[in-house]
């Protein structure tokens, strides 16, 4: 059964899509079957793999609003075992289209149920908002990764996201867990970066990933080439960071699986 992980933070520019793209690629390179669902109308998770989202005819939007079969929409990437369910600007209209639909918060879960059996991991790149599509993503997910940038306002707004997660746990998805907080855009030369890491660890303790994503030029350049960083430059710091994160996610989930089987 696939592990479904949403990557969410309502703040923009925290490395959310960068994490979705590069964690998906790293898991696939480590020979896991991965589906990346682009649930952001900007379509950056799709374009980050070189797809022209403006010319993609059928997307997540049709799955949510027209009950279209997602299987023919899946795009194959350069990495074996990694597929994308794309999105584009059409997804903006989904929130209005679904406003009167019964159980509208659970539609994405039904979409994923149609295709998840062929994958080990399903990653959902959420939009930078707490609207209906993000609520759908969190309702569909087993867990959520929360990227936190190592900058001055790092913890600002996290309370609102954590409150939304609690509401979803209470009303829509009792099984939802926090997979971990991921420190991004870290610069070891800056005292502020180190202070933010300590602050995040002080607040959330063992819920913070050991892996930290460094500021890295290659990581920033990769999307303009339509590639995850591991294909753009496998020896870069960014590539190493995300491979470490992928290994940490794998180890954590294997331990959880073992613990559950022993109960």
PDB file of C-alpha atoms in Angstrom:
ATOM      1  CA  UNK A   1       0.000   0.000   0.000  1.00  0.00           C
ATOM      2  CA  UNK A   2       1.339   3.420  -0.972  1.00  0.00           C
ATOM      3  CA  UNK A   3       2.347   5.920   1.697  1.00  0.00           C
ATOM      4  CA  UNK A   4       0.639   9.221   0.850  1.00  0.00           C
ATOM      5  CA  UNK A   5       2.576  12.309   1.940  1.00  0.00           C
ATOM      6  CA  UNK A   6       1.385  15.879   1.453  1.00  0.00           C
ATOM      7  CA  UNK A   7       3.988  18.640   1.355  1.00  0.00           C
ATOM      8  CA  UNK A   8       2.320  21.741   2.720  1.00  0.00           C
ATOM      9  CA  UNK A   9       2.879  25.239   4.028  1.00  0.00           C
ATOM     10  CA  UNK A  10       0.555  28.135   3.278  1.00  0.00           C
ATOM     11  CA  UNK A  11       3.558  30.472   3.069  1.00  0.00           C
ATOM     12  CA  UNK A  12       5.040  30.750  -0.398  1.00  0.00           C
ATOM     13  CA  UNK A  13       8.741  30.548  -1.104  1.00  0.00           C
ATOM     14  CA  UNK A  14       9.656  28.046   1.604  1.00  0.00           C
ATOM     15  CA  UNK A  15      10.934  25.293  -0.700  1.00  0.00           C
ATOM     16  CA  UNK A  16       7.719  23.308  -0.841  1.00  0.00           C
ATOM     17  CA  UNK A  17       7.676  22.525  -4.569  1.00  0.00           C
ATOM     18  CA  UNK A  18      11.464  22.137  -4.617  1.00  0.00           C
ATOM     19  CA  UNK A  19      11.030  19.511  -1.895  1.00  0.00           C
ATOM     20  CA  UNK A  20       8.182  17.766  -3.729  1.00  0.00           C
ATOM     21  CA  UNK A  21      10.196  17.519  -6.964  1.00  0.00           C
ATOM     22  CA  UNK A  22      13.492  16.463  -5.440  1.00  0.00           C
ATOM     23  CA  UNK A  23      12.161  14.121  -2.767  1.00  0.00           C
ATOM     24  CA  UNK A  24      10.089  12.350  -5.435  1.00  0.00           C
ATOM     25  CA  UNK A  25      13.132  12.069  -7.708  1.00  0.00           C
ATOM     26  CA  UNK A  26      15.385  10.851  -4.890  1.00  0.00           C
ATOM     27  CA  UNK A  27      12.904   8.177  -3.781  1.00  0.00           C
ATOM     28  CA  UNK A  28      12.634   6.983  -7.399  1.00  0.00           C
ATOM     29  CA  UNK A  29      16.424   6.889  -7.832  1.00  0.00           C
ATOM     30  CA  UNK A  30      16.489   4.704  -4.717  1.00  0.00           C
ATOM     31  CA  UNK A  31      14.221   2.314  -6.679  1.00  0.00           C
ATOM     32  CA  UNK A  32      10.854   3.108  -5.148  1.00  0.00           C
ATOM     33  CA  UNK A  33       7.802   3.644  -7.339  1.00  0.00           C
ATOM     34  CA  UNK A  34       6.621   7.211  -6.864  1.00  0.00           C
ATOM     35  CA  UNK A  35       3.624   9.243  -7.985  1.00  0.00           C
ATOM     36  CA  UNK A  36       3.896  13.026  -7.654  1.00  0.00           C
ATOM     37  CA  UNK A  37       0.544  14.819  -7.657  1.00  0.00           C
ATOM     38  CA  UNK A  38       0.762  18.489  -8.606  1.00  0.00           C
ATOM     39  CA  UNK A  39      -2.024  20.081  -6.544  1.00  0.00           C
ATOM     40  CA  UNK A  40      -0.863  23.655  -7.113  1.00  0.00           C
ATOM     41  CA  UNK A  41      -2.474  25.723  -9.925  1.00  0.00           C
ATOM     42  CA  UNK A  42       0.960  27.206 -10.708  1.00  0.00           C
ATOM     43  CA  UNK A  43       1.927  23.765 -12.038  1.00  0.00           C
ATOM     44  CA  UNK A  44       5.546  24.171 -10.948  1.00  0.00           C
ATOM     45  CA  UNK A  45       5.964  20.542  -9.884  1.00  0.00           C
ATOM     46  CA  UNK A  46       4.998  19.569 -13.437  1.00  0.00           C
ATOM     47  CA  UNK A  47       7.143  22.176 -15.218  1.00  0.00           C
ATOM     48  CA  UNK A  48      10.033  21.292 -12.896  1.00  0.00           C
ATOM     49  CA  UNK A  49      10.250  17.989 -14.777  1.00  0.00           C
ATOM     50  CA  UNK A  50      10.220  19.718 -18.153  1.00  0.00           C
ATOM     51  CA  UNK A  51       6.512  19.473 -19.005  1.00  0.00           C
ATOM     52  CA  UNK A  52       4.768  22.400 -20.681  1.00  0.00           C
ATOM     53  CA  UNK A  53       1.720  22.652 -18.425  1.00  0.00           C
ATOM     54  CA  UNK A  54      -0.042  25.132 -20.714  1.00  0.00           C
ATOM     55  CA  UNK A  55      -0.252  22.441 -23.381  1.00  0.00           C
ATOM     56  CA  UNK A  56      -1.332  19.575 -21.106  1.00  0.00           C
ATOM     57  CA  UNK A  57      -4.956  18.926 -22.048  1.00  0.00           C
ATOM     58  CA  UNK A  58      -6.144  16.851 -19.090  1.00  0.00           C
ATOM     59  CA  UNK A  59      -5.004  17.460 -15.533  1.00  0.00           C
ATOM     60  CA  UNK A  60      -5.945  16.995 -11.887  1.00  0.00           C
ATOM     61  CA  UNK A  61      -8.709  19.549 -12.497  1.00  0.00           C
ATOM     62  CA  UNK A  62     -10.681  17.105 -14.672  1.00  0.00           C
ATOM     63  CA  UNK A  63     -10.194  14.353 -12.065  1.00  0.00           C
ATOM     64  CA  UNK A  64     -11.656  16.517  -9.319  1.00  0.00           C
ATOM     65  CA  UNK A  65     -14.500  18.172 -11.217  1.00  0.00           C
ATOM     66  CA  UNK A  66     -15.463  15.640 -13.915  1.00  0.00           C
ATOM     67  CA  UNK A  67     -14.542  12.327 -12.257  1.00  0.00           C
ATOM     68  CA  UNK A  68     -12.099  11.712 -15.125  1.00  0.00           C
ATOM     69  CA  UNK A  69      -9.888   8.632 -14.996  1.00  0.00           C
ATOM     70  CA  UNK A  70      -6.442   9.769 -13.751  1.00  0.00           C
ATOM     71  CA  UNK A  71      -4.538   6.817 -15.233  1.00  0.00           C
ATOM     72  CA  UNK A  72      -4.288   8.129 -18.846  1.00  0.00           C
ATOM     73  CA  UNK A  73      -3.189  11.539 -17.510  1.00  0.00           C
ATOM     74  CA  UNK A  74      -0.046  10.292 -15.783  1.00  0.00           C
ATOM     75  CA  UNK A  75       3.169  11.640 -17.294  1.00  0.00           C
ATOM     76  CA  UNK A  76       6.342   9.557 -17.333  1.00  0.00           C
ATOM     77  CA  UNK A  77       9.520  11.321 -16.263  1.00  0.00           C
ATOM     78  CA  UNK A  78      13.145  10.624 -17.178  1.00  0.00           C
ATOM     79  CA  UNK A  79      13.473   8.607 -13.966  1.00  0.00           C
ATOM     80  CA  UNK A  80      12.105   5.059 -14.069  1.00  0.00           C
ATOM     81  CA  UNK A  81       9.231   4.520 -11.674  1.00  0.00           C
ATOM     82  CA  UNK A  82       8.386   8.221 -11.247  1.00  0.00           C
ATOM     83  CA  UNK A  83       5.132   9.556 -12.710  1.00  0.00           C
ATOM     84  CA  UNK A  84       3.353  12.898 -12.378  1.00  0.00           C
ATOM     85  CA  UNK A  85      -0.343  13.762 -12.271  1.00  0.00           C
ATOM     86  CA  UNK A  86      -0.049  17.316 -13.641  1.00  0.00           C
ATOM     87  CA  UNK A  87      -1.882  20.561 -12.962  1.00  0.00           C
ATOM     88  CA  UNK A  88      -2.128  23.990 -14.518  1.00  0.00           C
ATOM     89  CA  UNK A  89      -4.006  27.236 -13.949  1.00  0.00           C
ATOM     90  CA  UNK A  90      -7.362  25.474 -14.560  1.00  0.00           C
ATOM     91  CA  UNK A  91      -7.119  24.120 -11.015  1.00  0.00           C
ATOM     92  CA  UNK A  92      -7.947  27.596  -9.684  1.00  0.00           C
ATOM     93  CA  UNK A  93     -11.552  27.027 -10.767  1.00  0.00           C
ATOM     94  CA  UNK A  94     -11.908  23.742  -8.900  1.00  0.00           C
ATOM     95  CA  UNK A  95     -12.661  25.387  -5.552  1.00  0.00           C
ATOM     96  CA  UNK A  96     -15.695  27.151  -7.067  1.00  0.00           C
ATOM     97  CA  UNK A  97     -16.799  24.118  -9.087  1.00  0.00           C
ATOM     98  CA  UNK A  98     -16.764  21.899  -6.003  1.00  0.00           C
ATOM     99  CA  UNK A  99     -18.435  24.280  -3.579  1.00  0.00           C
ATOM    100  CA  UNK A 100     -21.792  22.469  -3.599  1.00  0.00           C
ATOM    101  CA  UNK A 101     -20.474  18.939  -4.152  1.00  0.00           C
ATOM    102  CA  UNK A 102     -21.183  16.465  -1.301  1.00  0.00           C
ATOM    103  CA  UNK A 103     -18.067  15.225   0.523  1.00  0.00           C
ATOM    104  CA  UNK A 104     -16.031  17.709  -1.529  1.00  0.00           C
ATOM    105  CA  UNK A 105     -13.106  17.460   0.918  1.00  0.00           C
ATOM    106  CA  UNK A 106     -12.615  13.772   0.065  1.00  0.00           C
ATOM    107  CA  UNK A 107     -12.615  13.869  -3.748  1.00  0.00           C
ATOM    108  CA  UNK A 108      -8.825  13.779  -4.095  1.00  0.00           C
ATOM    109  CA  UNK A 109      -8.710  10.690  -1.888  1.00  0.00           C
ATOM    110  CA  UNK A 110     -11.025   8.888  -4.309  1.00  0.00           C
ATOM    111  CA  UNK A 111      -8.791   9.949  -7.222  1.00  0.00           C
ATOM    112  CA  UNK A 112      -5.691   8.583  -5.478  1.00  0.00           C
ATOM    113  CA  UNK A 113      -7.462   5.330  -4.578  1.00  0.00           C
ATOM    114  CA  UNK A 114      -7.862   4.602  -8.313  1.00  0.00           C
ATOM    115  CA  UNK A 115      -4.118   4.628  -9.001  1.00  0.00           C
ATOM    116  CA  UNK A 116      -2.138   4.313  -5.760  1.00  0.00           C
ATOM    117  CA  UNK A 117      -1.778   0.518  -5.798  1.00  0.00           C
ATOM    118  CA  UNK A 118       1.066   0.732  -8.315  1.00  0.00           C
ATOM    119  CA  UNK A 119       3.240   2.955  -6.113  1.00  0.00           C
ATOM    120  CA  UNK A 120       5.276   2.873  -2.909  1.00  0.00           C
ATOM    121  CA  UNK A 121       4.953   6.617  -2.283  1.00  0.00           C
ATOM    122  CA  UNK A 122       2.435   9.221  -3.414  1.00  0.00           C
ATOM    123  CA  UNK A 123       3.621  12.797  -2.834  1.00  0.00           C
ATOM    124  CA  UNK A 124       1.225  15.744  -3.080  1.00  0.00           C
ATOM    125  CA  UNK A 125       2.614  19.213  -3.778  1.00  0.00           C
ATOM    126  CA  UNK A 126       0.053  21.512  -2.131  1.00  0.00           C
ATOM    127  CA  UNK A 127      -0.685  25.086  -3.135  1.00  0.00           C
ATOM    128  CA  UNK A 128       0.518  27.928  -0.849  1.00  0.00           C
ATOM    129  CA  UNK A 129      -2.904  28.401   0.726  1.00  0.00           C
ATOM    130  CA  UNK A 130      -5.258  26.602   3.097  1.00  0.00           C
ATOM    131  CA  UNK A 131      -8.131  26.419   0.598  1.00  0.00           C
ATOM    132  CA  UNK A 132     -10.259  23.465  -0.473  1.00  0.00           C
ATOM    133  CA  UNK A 133      -7.577  21.798  -2.633  1.00  0.00           C
ATOM    134  CA  UNK A 134      -5.083  21.817   0.251  1.00  0.00           C
ATOM    135  CA  UNK A 135      -7.796  20.521   2.597  1.00  0.00           C
ATOM    136  CA  UNK A 136      -8.404  17.739   0.033  1.00  0.00           C
ATOM    137  CA  UNK A 137      -4.679  16.974   0.001  1.00  0.00           C
ATOM    138  CA  UNK A 138      -4.446  16.741   3.785  1.00  0.00           C
ATOM    139  CA  UNK A 139      -7.623  14.660   3.947  1.00  0.00           C
ATOM    140  CA  UNK A 140      -6.149  12.236   1.408  1.00  0.00           C
ATOM    141  CA  UNK A 141      -2.712  12.021   3.036  1.00  0.00           C
ATOM    142  CA  UNK A 142      -1.301   9.653   5.638  1.00  0.00           C
ATOM    143  CA  UNK A 143       1.136  12.340   6.731  1.00  0.00           C
ATOM    144  CA  UNK A 144       2.432  15.814   5.956  1.00  0.00           C
ATOM    145  CA  UNK A 145       5.930  17.238   5.514  1.00  0.00           C
ATOM    146  CA  UNK A 146       6.140  20.915   6.496  1.00  0.00           C
ATOM    147  CA  UNK A 147       9.064  22.843   4.962  1.00  0.00           C
ATOM    148  CA  UNK A 148      10.318  25.699   7.161  1.00  0.00           C
ATOM    149  CA  UNK A 149      12.748  28.170   5.644  1.00  0.00           C
ATOM    150  CA  UNK A 150      15.710  29.239   7.794  1.00  0.00           C
ATOM    151  CA  UNK A 151      14.800  32.922   7.709  1.00  0.00           C
ATOM    152  CA  UNK A 152      13.496  35.543  10.122  1.00  0.00           C
ATOM    153  CA  UNK A 153       9.762  34.833   9.877  1.00  0.00           C
ATOM    154  CA  UNK A 154      10.236  31.051   9.768  1.00  0.00           C
ATOM    155  CA  UNK A 155       7.640  30.153  12.390  1.00  0.00           C
ATOM    156  CA  UNK A 156       5.166  32.855  11.393  1.00  0.00           C
ATOM    157  CA  UNK A 157       1.948  31.295  10.135  1.00  0.00           C
ATOM    158  CA  UNK A 158       2.837  27.772  11.243  1.00  0.00           C
ATOM    159  CA  UNK A 159       0.240  28.008  14.012  1.00  0.00           C
ATOM    160  CA  UNK A 160      -2.500  28.474  11.435  1.00  0.00           C
ATOM    161  CA  UNK A 161      -1.300  25.456   9.452  1.00  0.00           C
ATOM    162  CA  UNK A 162      -1.047  23.299  12.586  1.00  0.00           C
ATOM    163  CA  UNK A 163      -4.551  24.390  13.611  1.00  0.00           C
ATOM    164  CA  UNK A 164      -5.863  23.384  10.163  1.00  0.00           C
ATOM    165  CA  UNK A 165      -4.164  19.998  10.552  1.00  0.00           C
ATOM    166  CA  UNK A 166      -5.848  19.529  13.948  1.00  0.00           C
ATOM    167  CA  UNK A 167      -9.260  20.372  12.472  1.00  0.00           C
ATOM    168  CA  UNK A 168      -8.712  17.873   9.661  1.00  0.00           C
ATOM    169  CA  UNK A 169      -7.555  15.226  12.144  1.00  0.00           C
ATOM    170  CA  UNK A 170     -10.687  15.834  14.206  1.00  0.00           C
ATOM    171  CA  UNK A 171     -13.242  15.981  11.389  1.00  0.00           C
ATOM    172  CA  UNK A 172     -11.929  14.460   8.170  1.00  0.00           C
ATOM    173  CA  UNK A 173      -8.804  12.326   8.592  1.00  0.00           C
ATOM    174  CA  UNK A 174      -8.114  10.930  12.058  1.00  0.00           C
ATOM    175  CA  UNK A 175      -5.050   9.053  10.758  1.00  0.00           C
ATOM    176  CA  UNK A 176      -3.194  12.162   9.524  1.00  0.00           C
ATOM    177  CA  UNK A 177       0.271  12.473  11.088  1.00  0.00           C
ATOM    178  CA  UNK A 178       3.054  15.020  10.792  1.00  0.00           C
ATOM    179  CA  UNK A 179       5.850  13.242   8.928  1.00  0.00           C
ATOM    180  CA  UNK A 180       8.253  15.966   9.935  1.00  0.00           C
ATOM    181  CA  UNK A 181       9.370  19.581   9.772  1.00  0.00           C
ATOM    182  CA  UNK A 182      12.056  20.161   7.144  1.00  0.00           C
ATOM    183  CA  UNK A 183      14.486  23.069   7.505  1.00  0.00           C
ATOM    184  CA  UNK A 184      15.162  24.581   4.060  1.00  0.00           C
ATOM    185  CA  UNK A 185      17.295  27.396   2.593  1.00  0.00           C
ATOM    186  CA  UNK A 186      19.909  26.875   5.291  1.00  0.00           C
ATOM    187  CA  UNK A 187      23.130  28.895   5.100  1.00  0.00           C
ATOM    188  CA  UNK A 188      25.710  27.752   7.632  1.00  0.00           C
ATOM    189  CA  UNK A 189      27.530  31.109   7.357  1.00  0.00           C
ATOM    190  CA  UNK A 190      24.567  32.971   8.805  1.00  0.00           C
ATOM    191  CA  UNK A 191      23.968  33.021  12.531  1.00  0.00           C
ATOM    192  CA  UNK A 192      20.266  33.531  11.791  1.00  0.00           C
ATOM    193  CA  UNK A 193      20.043  30.193   9.951  1.00  0.00           C
ATOM    194  CA  UNK A 194      21.523  28.382  12.928  1.00  0.00           C
ATOM    195  CA  UNK A 195      19.201  30.220  15.306  1.00  0.00           C
ATOM    196  CA  UNK A 196      16.154  29.233  13.249  1.00  0.00           C
ATOM    197  CA  UNK A 197      17.188  25.564  13.191  1.00  0.00           C
ATOM    198  CA  UNK A 198      17.606  25.628  16.974  1.00  0.00           C
ATOM    199  CA  UNK A 199      14.262  27.377  17.367  1.00  0.00           C
ATOM    200  CA  UNK A 200      12.445  24.856  15.166  1.00  0.00           C
ATOM    201  CA  UNK A 201      14.072  21.945  17.027  1.00  0.00           C
ATOM    202  CA  UNK A 202      13.208  23.590  20.346  1.00  0.00           C
ATOM    203  CA  UNK A 203       9.543  23.855  19.352  1.00  0.00           C
ATOM    204  CA  UNK A 204       9.070  20.521  17.585  1.00  0.00           C
ATOM    205  CA  UNK A 205      11.925  18.342  18.950  1.00  0.00           C
ATOM    206  CA  UNK A 206      12.046  14.881  17.355  1.00  0.00           C
ATOM    207  CA  UNK A 207       9.464  15.877  14.731  1.00  0.00           C
ATOM    208  CA  UNK A 208      12.217  17.775  12.874  1.00  0.00           C
ATOM    209  CA  UNK A 209      14.103  15.892  10.153  1.00  0.00           C
ATOM    210  CA  UNK A 210      17.831  15.452  10.700  1.00  0.00           C
ATOM    211  CA  UNK A 211      18.299  16.280   7.021  1.00  0.00           C
ATOM    212  CA  UNK A 212      18.631  19.998   6.300  1.00  0.00           C
ATOM    213  CA  UNK A 213      18.332  21.548   2.836  1.00  0.00           C
ATOM    214  CA  UNK A 214      21.159  23.999   2.191  1.00  0.00           C
ATOM    215  CA  UNK A 215      20.955  27.076   0.002  1.00  0.00           C
ATOM    216  CA  UNK A 216      22.483  25.828  -3.225  1.00  0.00           C
ATOM    217  CA  UNK A 217      22.826  27.479  -6.638  1.00  0.00           C
ATOM    218  CA  UNK A 218      22.469  24.168  -8.483  1.00  0.00           C
ATOM    219  CA  UNK A 219      19.233  23.426  -6.634  1.00  0.00           C
ATOM    220  CA  UNK A 220      17.863  26.820  -7.721  1.00  0.00           C
ATOM    221  CA  UNK A 221      19.004  26.351 -11.333  1.00  0.00           C
ATOM    222  CA  UNK A 222      17.605  22.846 -11.865  1.00  0.00           C
ATOM    223  CA  UNK A 223      13.924  23.829 -12.490  1.00  0.00           C
ATOM    224  CA  UNK A 224      14.947  26.144 -15.348  1.00  0.00           C
ATOM    225  CA  UNK A 225      16.402  23.054 -17.031  1.00  0.00           C
ATOM    226  CA  UNK A 226      13.216  21.058 -16.392  1.00  0.00           C
ATOM    227  CA  UNK A 227      15.058  18.559 -14.222  1.00  0.00           C
ATOM    228  CA  UNK A 228      15.266  17.592 -10.553  1.00  0.00           C
ATOM    229  CA  UNK A 229      18.662  18.433  -9.112  1.00  0.00           C
ATOM    230  CA  UNK A 230      19.791  14.787  -9.095  1.00  0.00           C
ATOM    231  CA  UNK A 231      19.586  14.742 -12.910  1.00  0.00           C
ATOM    232  CA  UNK A 232      20.984  18.252 -13.291  1.00  0.00           C
ATOM    233  CA  UNK A 233      24.024  17.657 -11.039  1.00  0.00           C
ATOM    234  CA  UNK A 234      24.079  14.452  -9.013  1.00  0.00           C
ATOM    235  CA  UNK A 235      27.193  15.552  -7.093  1.00  0.00           C
ATOM    236  CA  UNK A 236      25.747  18.856  -5.850  1.00  0.00           C
ATOM    237  CA  UNK A 237      25.016  19.673  -2.225  1.00  0.00           C
ATOM    238  CA  UNK A 238      21.289  19.946  -3.043  1.00  0.00           C
ATOM    239  CA  UNK A 239      21.234  16.468  -4.558  1.00  0.00           C
ATOM    240  CA  UNK A 240      22.979  15.025  -1.488  1.00  0.00           C
ATOM    241  CA  UNK A 241      20.581  16.818   0.861  1.00  0.00           C
ATOM    242  CA  UNK A 242      17.487  15.388  -0.827  1.00  0.00           C
ATOM    243  CA  UNK A 243      18.927  11.883  -1.091  1.00  0.00           C
ATOM    244  CA  UNK A 244      19.556  12.049   2.660  1.00  0.00           C
ATOM    245  CA  UNK A 245      15.968  13.199   3.211  1.00  0.00           C
ATOM    246  CA  UNK A 246      14.654  10.351   1.042  1.00  0.00           C
ATOM    247  CA  UNK A 247      16.660   7.806   3.036  1.00  0.00           C
ATOM    248  CA  UNK A 248      15.335   9.309   6.265  1.00  0.00           C
ATOM    249  CA  UNK A 249      11.725   9.094   5.021  1.00  0.00           C
ATOM    250  CA  UNK A 250      12.264   5.476   3.926  1.00  0.00           C
ATOM    251  CA  UNK A 251      13.873   4.512   7.253  1.00  0.00           C
ATOM    252  CA  UNK A 252      11.109   6.193   9.241  1.00  0.00           C
ATOM    253  CA  UNK A 253       8.371   4.428   7.292  1.00  0.00           C
ATOM    254  CA  UNK A 254      10.039   1.029   7.447  1.00  0.00           C
ATOM    255  CA  UNK A 255      10.309   1.416  11.228  1.00  0.00           C
ATOM    256  CA  UNK A 256       6.628   2.438  11.483  1.00  0.00           C
ATOM    257  CA  UNK A 257       5.635  -0.534   9.347  1.00  0.00           C
ATOM    258  CA  UNK A 258       7.690  -2.894  11.523  1.00  0.00           C
ATOM    259  CA  UNK A 259       6.234  -1.413  14.729  1.00  0.00           C
ATOM    260  CA  UNK A 260       2.684  -1.809  13.419  1.00  0.00           C
ATOM    261  CA  UNK A 261       3.281  -5.409  12.331  1.00  0.00           C
ATOM    262  CA  UNK A 262       4.654  -6.321  15.772  1.00  0.00           C
ATOM    263  CA  UNK A 263       1.584  -5.034  17.611  1.00  0.00           C
TER     264      UNK A 263
END
